[in-house]
CSV table of C-alpha atoms in Angstrom, one decimal:
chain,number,residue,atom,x,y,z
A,16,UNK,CA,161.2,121.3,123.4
A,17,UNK,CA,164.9,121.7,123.9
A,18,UNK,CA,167.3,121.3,120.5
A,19,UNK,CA,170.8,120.6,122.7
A,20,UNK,CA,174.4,120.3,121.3
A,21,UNK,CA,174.8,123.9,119.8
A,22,UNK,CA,177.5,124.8,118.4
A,23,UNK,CA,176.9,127.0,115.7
A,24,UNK,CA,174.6,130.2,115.8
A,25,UNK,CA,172.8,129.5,112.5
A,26,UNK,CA,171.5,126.2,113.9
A,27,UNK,CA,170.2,128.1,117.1
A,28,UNK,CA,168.5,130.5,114.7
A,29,UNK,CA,167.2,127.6,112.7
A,30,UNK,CA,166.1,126.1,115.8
A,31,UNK,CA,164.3,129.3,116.9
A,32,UNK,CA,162.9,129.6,113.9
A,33,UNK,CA,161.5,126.3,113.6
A,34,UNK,CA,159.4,126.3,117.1
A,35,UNK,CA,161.9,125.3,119.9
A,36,UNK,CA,161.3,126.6,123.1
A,37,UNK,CA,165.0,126.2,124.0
A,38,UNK,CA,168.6,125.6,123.0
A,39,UNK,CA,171.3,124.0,124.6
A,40,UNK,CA,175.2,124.8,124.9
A,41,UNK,CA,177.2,122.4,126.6
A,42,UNK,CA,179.8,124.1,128.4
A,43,UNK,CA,182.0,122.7,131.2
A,44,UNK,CA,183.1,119.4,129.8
A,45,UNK,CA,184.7,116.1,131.9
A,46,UNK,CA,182.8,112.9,130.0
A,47,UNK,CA,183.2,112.2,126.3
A,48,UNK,CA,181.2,114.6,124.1
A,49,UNK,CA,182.1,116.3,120.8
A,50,UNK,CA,179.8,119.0,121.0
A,51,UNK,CA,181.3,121.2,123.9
A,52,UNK,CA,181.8,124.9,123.4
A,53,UNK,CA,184.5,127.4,124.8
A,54,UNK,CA,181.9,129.8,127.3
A,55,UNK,CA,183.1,132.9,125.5
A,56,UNK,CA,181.6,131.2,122.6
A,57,UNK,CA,178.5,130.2,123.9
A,58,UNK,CA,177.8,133.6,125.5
A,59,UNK,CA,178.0,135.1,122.2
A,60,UNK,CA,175.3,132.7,120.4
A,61,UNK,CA,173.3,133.1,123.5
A,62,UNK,CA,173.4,136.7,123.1
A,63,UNK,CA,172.3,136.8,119.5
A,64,UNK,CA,169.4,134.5,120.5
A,65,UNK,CA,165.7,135.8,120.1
A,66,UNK,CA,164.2,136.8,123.3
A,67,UNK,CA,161.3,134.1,123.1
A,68,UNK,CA,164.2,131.1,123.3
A,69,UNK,CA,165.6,129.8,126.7
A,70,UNK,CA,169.3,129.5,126.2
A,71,UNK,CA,170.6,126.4,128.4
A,72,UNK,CA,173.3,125.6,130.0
A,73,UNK,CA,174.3,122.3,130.1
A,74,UNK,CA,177.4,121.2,132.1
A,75,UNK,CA,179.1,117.8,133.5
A,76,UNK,CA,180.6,120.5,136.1
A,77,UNK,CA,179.4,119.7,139.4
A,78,UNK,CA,181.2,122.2,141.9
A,79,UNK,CA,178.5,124.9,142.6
A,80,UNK,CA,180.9,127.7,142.1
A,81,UNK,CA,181.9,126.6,138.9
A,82,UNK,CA,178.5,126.4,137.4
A,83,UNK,CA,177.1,129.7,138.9
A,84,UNK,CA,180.4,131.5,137.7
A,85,UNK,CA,180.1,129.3,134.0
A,86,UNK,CA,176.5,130.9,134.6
A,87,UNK,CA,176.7,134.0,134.7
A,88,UNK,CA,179.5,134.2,131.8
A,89,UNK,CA,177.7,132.9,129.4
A,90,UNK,CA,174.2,134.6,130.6
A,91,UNK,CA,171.8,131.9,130.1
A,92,UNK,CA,168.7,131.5,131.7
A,93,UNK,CA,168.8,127.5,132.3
A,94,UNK,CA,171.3,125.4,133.8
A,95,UNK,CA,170.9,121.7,133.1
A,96,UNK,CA,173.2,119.8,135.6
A,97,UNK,CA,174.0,116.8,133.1
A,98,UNK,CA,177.4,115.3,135.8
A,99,UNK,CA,177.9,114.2,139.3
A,100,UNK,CA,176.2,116.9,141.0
A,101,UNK,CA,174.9,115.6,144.5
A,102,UNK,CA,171.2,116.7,145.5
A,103,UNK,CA,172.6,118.8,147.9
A,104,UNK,CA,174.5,120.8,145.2
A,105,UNK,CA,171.7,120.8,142.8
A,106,UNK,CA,169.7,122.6,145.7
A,107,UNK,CA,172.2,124.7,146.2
A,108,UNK,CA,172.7,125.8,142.9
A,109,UNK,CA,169.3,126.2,142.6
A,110,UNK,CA,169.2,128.5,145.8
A,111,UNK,CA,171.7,130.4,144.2
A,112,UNK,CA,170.3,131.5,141.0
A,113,UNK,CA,166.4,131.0,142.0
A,114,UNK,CA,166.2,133.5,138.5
A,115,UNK,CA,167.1,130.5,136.6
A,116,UNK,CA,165.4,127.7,135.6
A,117,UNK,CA,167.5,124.2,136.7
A,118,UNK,CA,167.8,121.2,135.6
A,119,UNK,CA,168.9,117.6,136.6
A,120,UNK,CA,169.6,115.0,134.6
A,121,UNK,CA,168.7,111.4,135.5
A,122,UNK,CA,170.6,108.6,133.9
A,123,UNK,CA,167.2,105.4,133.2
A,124,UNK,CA,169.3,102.6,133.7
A,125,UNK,CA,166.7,100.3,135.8
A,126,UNK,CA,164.1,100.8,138.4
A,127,UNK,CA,166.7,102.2,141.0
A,128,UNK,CA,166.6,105.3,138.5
A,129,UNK,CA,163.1,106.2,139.9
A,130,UNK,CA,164.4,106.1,143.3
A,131,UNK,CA,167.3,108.1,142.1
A,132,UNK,CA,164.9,110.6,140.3
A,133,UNK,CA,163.1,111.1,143.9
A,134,UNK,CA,166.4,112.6,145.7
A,135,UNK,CA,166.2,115.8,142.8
A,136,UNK,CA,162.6,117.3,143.4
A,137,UNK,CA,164.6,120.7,144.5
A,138,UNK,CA,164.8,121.4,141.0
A,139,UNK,CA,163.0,122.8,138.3
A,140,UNK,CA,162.6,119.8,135.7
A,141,UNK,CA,164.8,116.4,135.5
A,142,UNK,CA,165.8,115.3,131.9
A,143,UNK,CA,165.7,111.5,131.3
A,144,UNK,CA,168.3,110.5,129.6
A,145,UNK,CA,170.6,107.5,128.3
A,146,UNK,CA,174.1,106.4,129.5
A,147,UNK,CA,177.0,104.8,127.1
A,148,UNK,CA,179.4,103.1,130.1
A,149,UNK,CA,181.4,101.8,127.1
A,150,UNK,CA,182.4,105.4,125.7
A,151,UNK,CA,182.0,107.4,128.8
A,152,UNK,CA,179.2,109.6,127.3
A,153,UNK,CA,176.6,110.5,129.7
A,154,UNK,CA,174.1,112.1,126.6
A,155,UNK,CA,174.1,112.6,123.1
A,156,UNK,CA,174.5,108.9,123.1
A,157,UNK,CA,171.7,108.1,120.0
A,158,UNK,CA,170.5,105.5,122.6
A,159,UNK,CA,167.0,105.0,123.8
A,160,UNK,CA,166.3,103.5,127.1
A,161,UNK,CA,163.6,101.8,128.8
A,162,UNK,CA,160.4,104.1,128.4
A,163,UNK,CA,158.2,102.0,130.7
A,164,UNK,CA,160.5,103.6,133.4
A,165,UNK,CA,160.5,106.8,132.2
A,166,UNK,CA,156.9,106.8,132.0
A,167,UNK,CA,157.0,105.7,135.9
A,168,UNK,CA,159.1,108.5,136.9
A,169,UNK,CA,156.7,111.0,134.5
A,170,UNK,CA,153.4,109.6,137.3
A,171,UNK,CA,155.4,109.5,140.2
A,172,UNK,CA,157.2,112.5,140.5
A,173,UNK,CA,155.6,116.0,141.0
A,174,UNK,CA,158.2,117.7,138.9
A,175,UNK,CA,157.8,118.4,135.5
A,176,UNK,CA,159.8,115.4,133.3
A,177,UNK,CA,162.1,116.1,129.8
A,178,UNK,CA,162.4,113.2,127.8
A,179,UNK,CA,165.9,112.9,125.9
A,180,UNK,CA,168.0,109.9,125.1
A,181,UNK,CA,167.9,108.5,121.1
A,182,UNK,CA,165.2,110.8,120.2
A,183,UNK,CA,164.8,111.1,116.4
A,184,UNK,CA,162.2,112.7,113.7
A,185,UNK,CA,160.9,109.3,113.5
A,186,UNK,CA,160.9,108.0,116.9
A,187,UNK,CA,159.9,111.5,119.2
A,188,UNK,CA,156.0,110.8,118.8
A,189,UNK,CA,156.3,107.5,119.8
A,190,UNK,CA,158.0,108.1,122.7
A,191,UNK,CA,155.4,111.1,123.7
A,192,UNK,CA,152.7,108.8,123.7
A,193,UNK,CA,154.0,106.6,125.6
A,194,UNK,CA,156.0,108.3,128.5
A,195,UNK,CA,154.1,111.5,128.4
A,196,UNK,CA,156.5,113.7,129.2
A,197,UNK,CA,156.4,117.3,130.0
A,198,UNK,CA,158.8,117.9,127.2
A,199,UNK,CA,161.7,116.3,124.6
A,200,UNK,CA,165.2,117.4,124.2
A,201,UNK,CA,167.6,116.4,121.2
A,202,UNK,CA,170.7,116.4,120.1
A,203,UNK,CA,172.5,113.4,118.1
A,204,UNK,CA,168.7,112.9,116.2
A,205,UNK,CA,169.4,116.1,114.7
A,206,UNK,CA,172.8,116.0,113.2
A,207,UNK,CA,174.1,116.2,109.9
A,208,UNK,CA,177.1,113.7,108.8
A,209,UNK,CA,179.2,116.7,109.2
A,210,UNK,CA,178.3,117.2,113.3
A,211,UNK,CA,176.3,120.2,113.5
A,212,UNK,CA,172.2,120.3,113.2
A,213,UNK,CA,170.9,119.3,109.5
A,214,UNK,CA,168.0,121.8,109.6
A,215,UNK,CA,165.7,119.0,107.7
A,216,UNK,CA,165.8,116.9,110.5
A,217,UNK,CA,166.0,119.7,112.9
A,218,UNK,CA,162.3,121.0,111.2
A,219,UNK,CA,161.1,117.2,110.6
A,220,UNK,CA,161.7,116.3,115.2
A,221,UNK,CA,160.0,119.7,115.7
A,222,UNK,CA,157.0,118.9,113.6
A,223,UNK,CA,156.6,115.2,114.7
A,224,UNK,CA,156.7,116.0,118.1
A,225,UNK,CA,154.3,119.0,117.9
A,226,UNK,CA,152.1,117.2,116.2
């Protein structure tokens, strides 16, 4: 279970503490998104993080270079690939720091999203996630998509799936019953009215989807 859009180091902590497995700092920004960090920033929460918590890595950068340098100065140990990177660059990547764990991110649109889904089996785990065309967010949208699809792309592939995309404490089991996924990821579910994590609802997703 991943708690993404970090921005603060108590909410990590918080996270931490309340049974995520990882957190996520989005770094490396070229869609709308209010929840980027500078990577000097990042590298200190991930620093301060406890040792049991995979720090992530999430980027719209899709030039290899830039995301193994962006890597590297922040010190995470997951990249999730959340832009325009190509299969070929996502193996690459990959190739590059085989000591991470890498991530793809697959906008469920339609059916052609399975076929999509098939051209990233280089990597570690794909996150299934929802795209706003109208405000040129590509995650962190609040929006569900269709979980029929997902659920395909959870049997077909032989990759573990992350489901993400409109997740919320009241929503998350739901959606784990039905798609089945190897794990969930958060962000906008978990916010406060003042944009960071409210660590009620931050505790309230963790418990619902444990349970």
């Amino acid at each position: 279970m991943k708690i993404c859009g970090i921005r603060r180091i108590e909410d990590a902590l918080a996270a931490a503490e309340y049974g995520a497995d990882a957190v996520g700092f989005l770094v490396g920004q070229k869609h709308a998104s209010p929840d980027f960090v500078d990577p000097d920033d990042a590298a200190a929460m991930v620093a301060a993080l406890p040792p049991h918590i995979d720090s992530v890595l999430v980027t719209h950068l899709a030039e290899p270079d830039e995301i193994v340098r962006l890597a590297n100065t922040t010190g995470v140990s997951a990249i999730q690939l959340h832009g325009d990177t190509s299969p070929d660059q996502a193996t690459e990547i990959k190739q590059r720091v085989a000591q991470l764990k890498t991530y793809q991110a697959i906008h469920v649109v339609d059916a052609q999203s399975i076929d999509t889904a098939r051209q990233y089996t280089t990597v570690d785990a794909l996150v299934l996630d929802t795209l706003d065309a109208t405000t040129d967010q590509v995650g962190g949208t609040g929006r569900t998509h269709d979980w029929a699809i997902s659920r395909q792309i959870v049997e077909q592939l032989p990759i573990p799936v992350i489901l993400a995309g409109g997740l919320t404490p009241d929503n998350v089991a739901a959606a784990i019953r039905q798609v089945r996924p190897y794990g969930v990821d958060v962000n906008s579910g978990t916010k406060g009215p003042d944009g960071y994590k409210d660590h009620t609802e931050l505790k309230r997703f963790i418990d619902n989807a444990k349970s």
